[in-house]
Amino acid sequence: SKPYSAVLLIGDGLGPAYVAAARHSRPSGVELALDRMPHTAMVQTHSASHLVTDSAAAATAMACGELTTNSALGQDASARPDSPGKRIENLAEWAADRGILVGVVTNTAVTDATPAAWYAHTHHWHDERANAQQSRKSRLSFLLGGGAKYMPEGEDWSPWQVVRDPSRLPSGPATPEMRVLGLFAHEHLPYENPREQLQLRLRALAEWGLRA
């Protein structure tokens, strides 16, 4: 039977060395969830121009299936920092042509390199305002994350529905006509819960006081 849906989770910088470190540091008897999966595959995401890849080249490899130069999004390896390369199709565009709905959710700015690889085509991803403009023409059904600074209030983002409060996201299943842009932070979303972190620090201080 055909899959109803698929979810791709991308851990920023997550490679074999980090997975090995997680296995080594886990408590005895605790198995990583990814080690319980029935299948494992490897994908090459290295840069076509540098020894060390950047997020743009790595994300383009995942989104487009083609290696490219650092800084390039949705363009081939002929791209250079001062000149564009050949545009290459990403998976979201491929899916949209076949009636498949695609959305992107991130805890960074939606214009950051990794999420932007699913809609942008540029040789210099650091121009996040340009990425924001390209998102208007994307084939995504929804794009949720931070990055409100790159999409100021008052601008006309039609046909996108701009939502700045998660509680106001539309309910119900996605439709081919849906275009929801969720901007929930000025730049990146917080990576930790401030209240939980405060409680942990207070607990640590209390324990330290008792021991002292």
mmCIF file of N, CA, C and O in Angstrom, residues 163-170 184:
data_model
loop_
_atom_site.group_PDB
_atom_site.id
_atom_site.type_symbol
_atom_site.label_atom_id
_atom_site.label_comp_id
_atom_site.label_asym_id
_atom_site.label_seq_id
_atom_site.Cartn_x
_atom_site.Cartn_y
_atom_site.Cartn_z
ATOM 1 N N VAL A 163 0.643 33.809 10.157
ATOM 2 C CA VAL A 163 0.206 33.554 11.528
ATOM 3 C C VAL A 163 1.388 33.801 12.457
ATOM 4 O O VAL A 163 2.470 33.249 12.240
ATOM 5 N N ARG A 164 1.214 34.632 13.475
ATOM 6 C CA ARG A 164 2.303 34.948 14.396
ATOM 7 C C ARG A 164 2.065 34.396 15.795
ATOM 8 O O ARG A 164 2.880 34.575 16.680
ATOM 9 N N ASP A 165 0.960 33.704 15.987
ATOM 10 C CA ASP A 165 0.636 33.059 17.256
ATOM 11 C C ASP A 165 0.282 31.601 16.953
ATOM 12 O O ASP A 165 -0.679 31.341 16.214
ATOM 13 N N PRO A 166 1.047 30.629 17.501
ATOM 14 C CA PRO A 166 0.771 29.212 17.185
ATOM 15 C C PRO A 166 -0.659 28.785 17.476
ATOM 16 O O PRO A 166 -1.188 27.898 16.804
ATOM 17 N N SER A 167 -1.290 29.427 18.460
ATOM 18 C CA SER A 167 -2.659 29.045 18.805
ATOM 19 C C SER A 167 -3.661 29.426 17.718
ATOM 20 O O SER A 167 -4.803 28.959 17.733
ATOM 21 N N ARG A 168 -3.238 30.256 16.775
ATOM 22 C CA ARG A 168 -4.126 30.694 15.699
ATOM 23 C C ARG A 168 -3.894 29.941 14.381
ATOM 24 O O ARG A 168 -4.421 30.328 13.342
ATOM 25 N N LEU A 169 -3.084 28.888 14.443
ATOM 26 C CA LEU A 169 -2.896 28.082 13.243
ATOM 27 C C LEU A 169 -4.223 27.447 12.835
ATOM 28 O O LEU A 169 -5.014 27.043 13.689
ATOM 29 N N PRO A 170 -4.500 27.360 11.538
ATOM 30 C CA PRO A 170 -5.764 26.748 11.107
ATOM 31 C C PRO A 170 -5.824 25.279 11.490
ATOM 32 O O PRO A 170 -4.805 24.584 11.514
ATOM 33 N N PHE A 184 6.951 32.652 14.468
ATOM 34 C CA PHE A 184 6.725 32.609 15.902
ATOM 35 C C PHE A 184 7.884 33.167 16.719
ATOM 36 O O PHE A 184 7.900 33.032 17.938
#
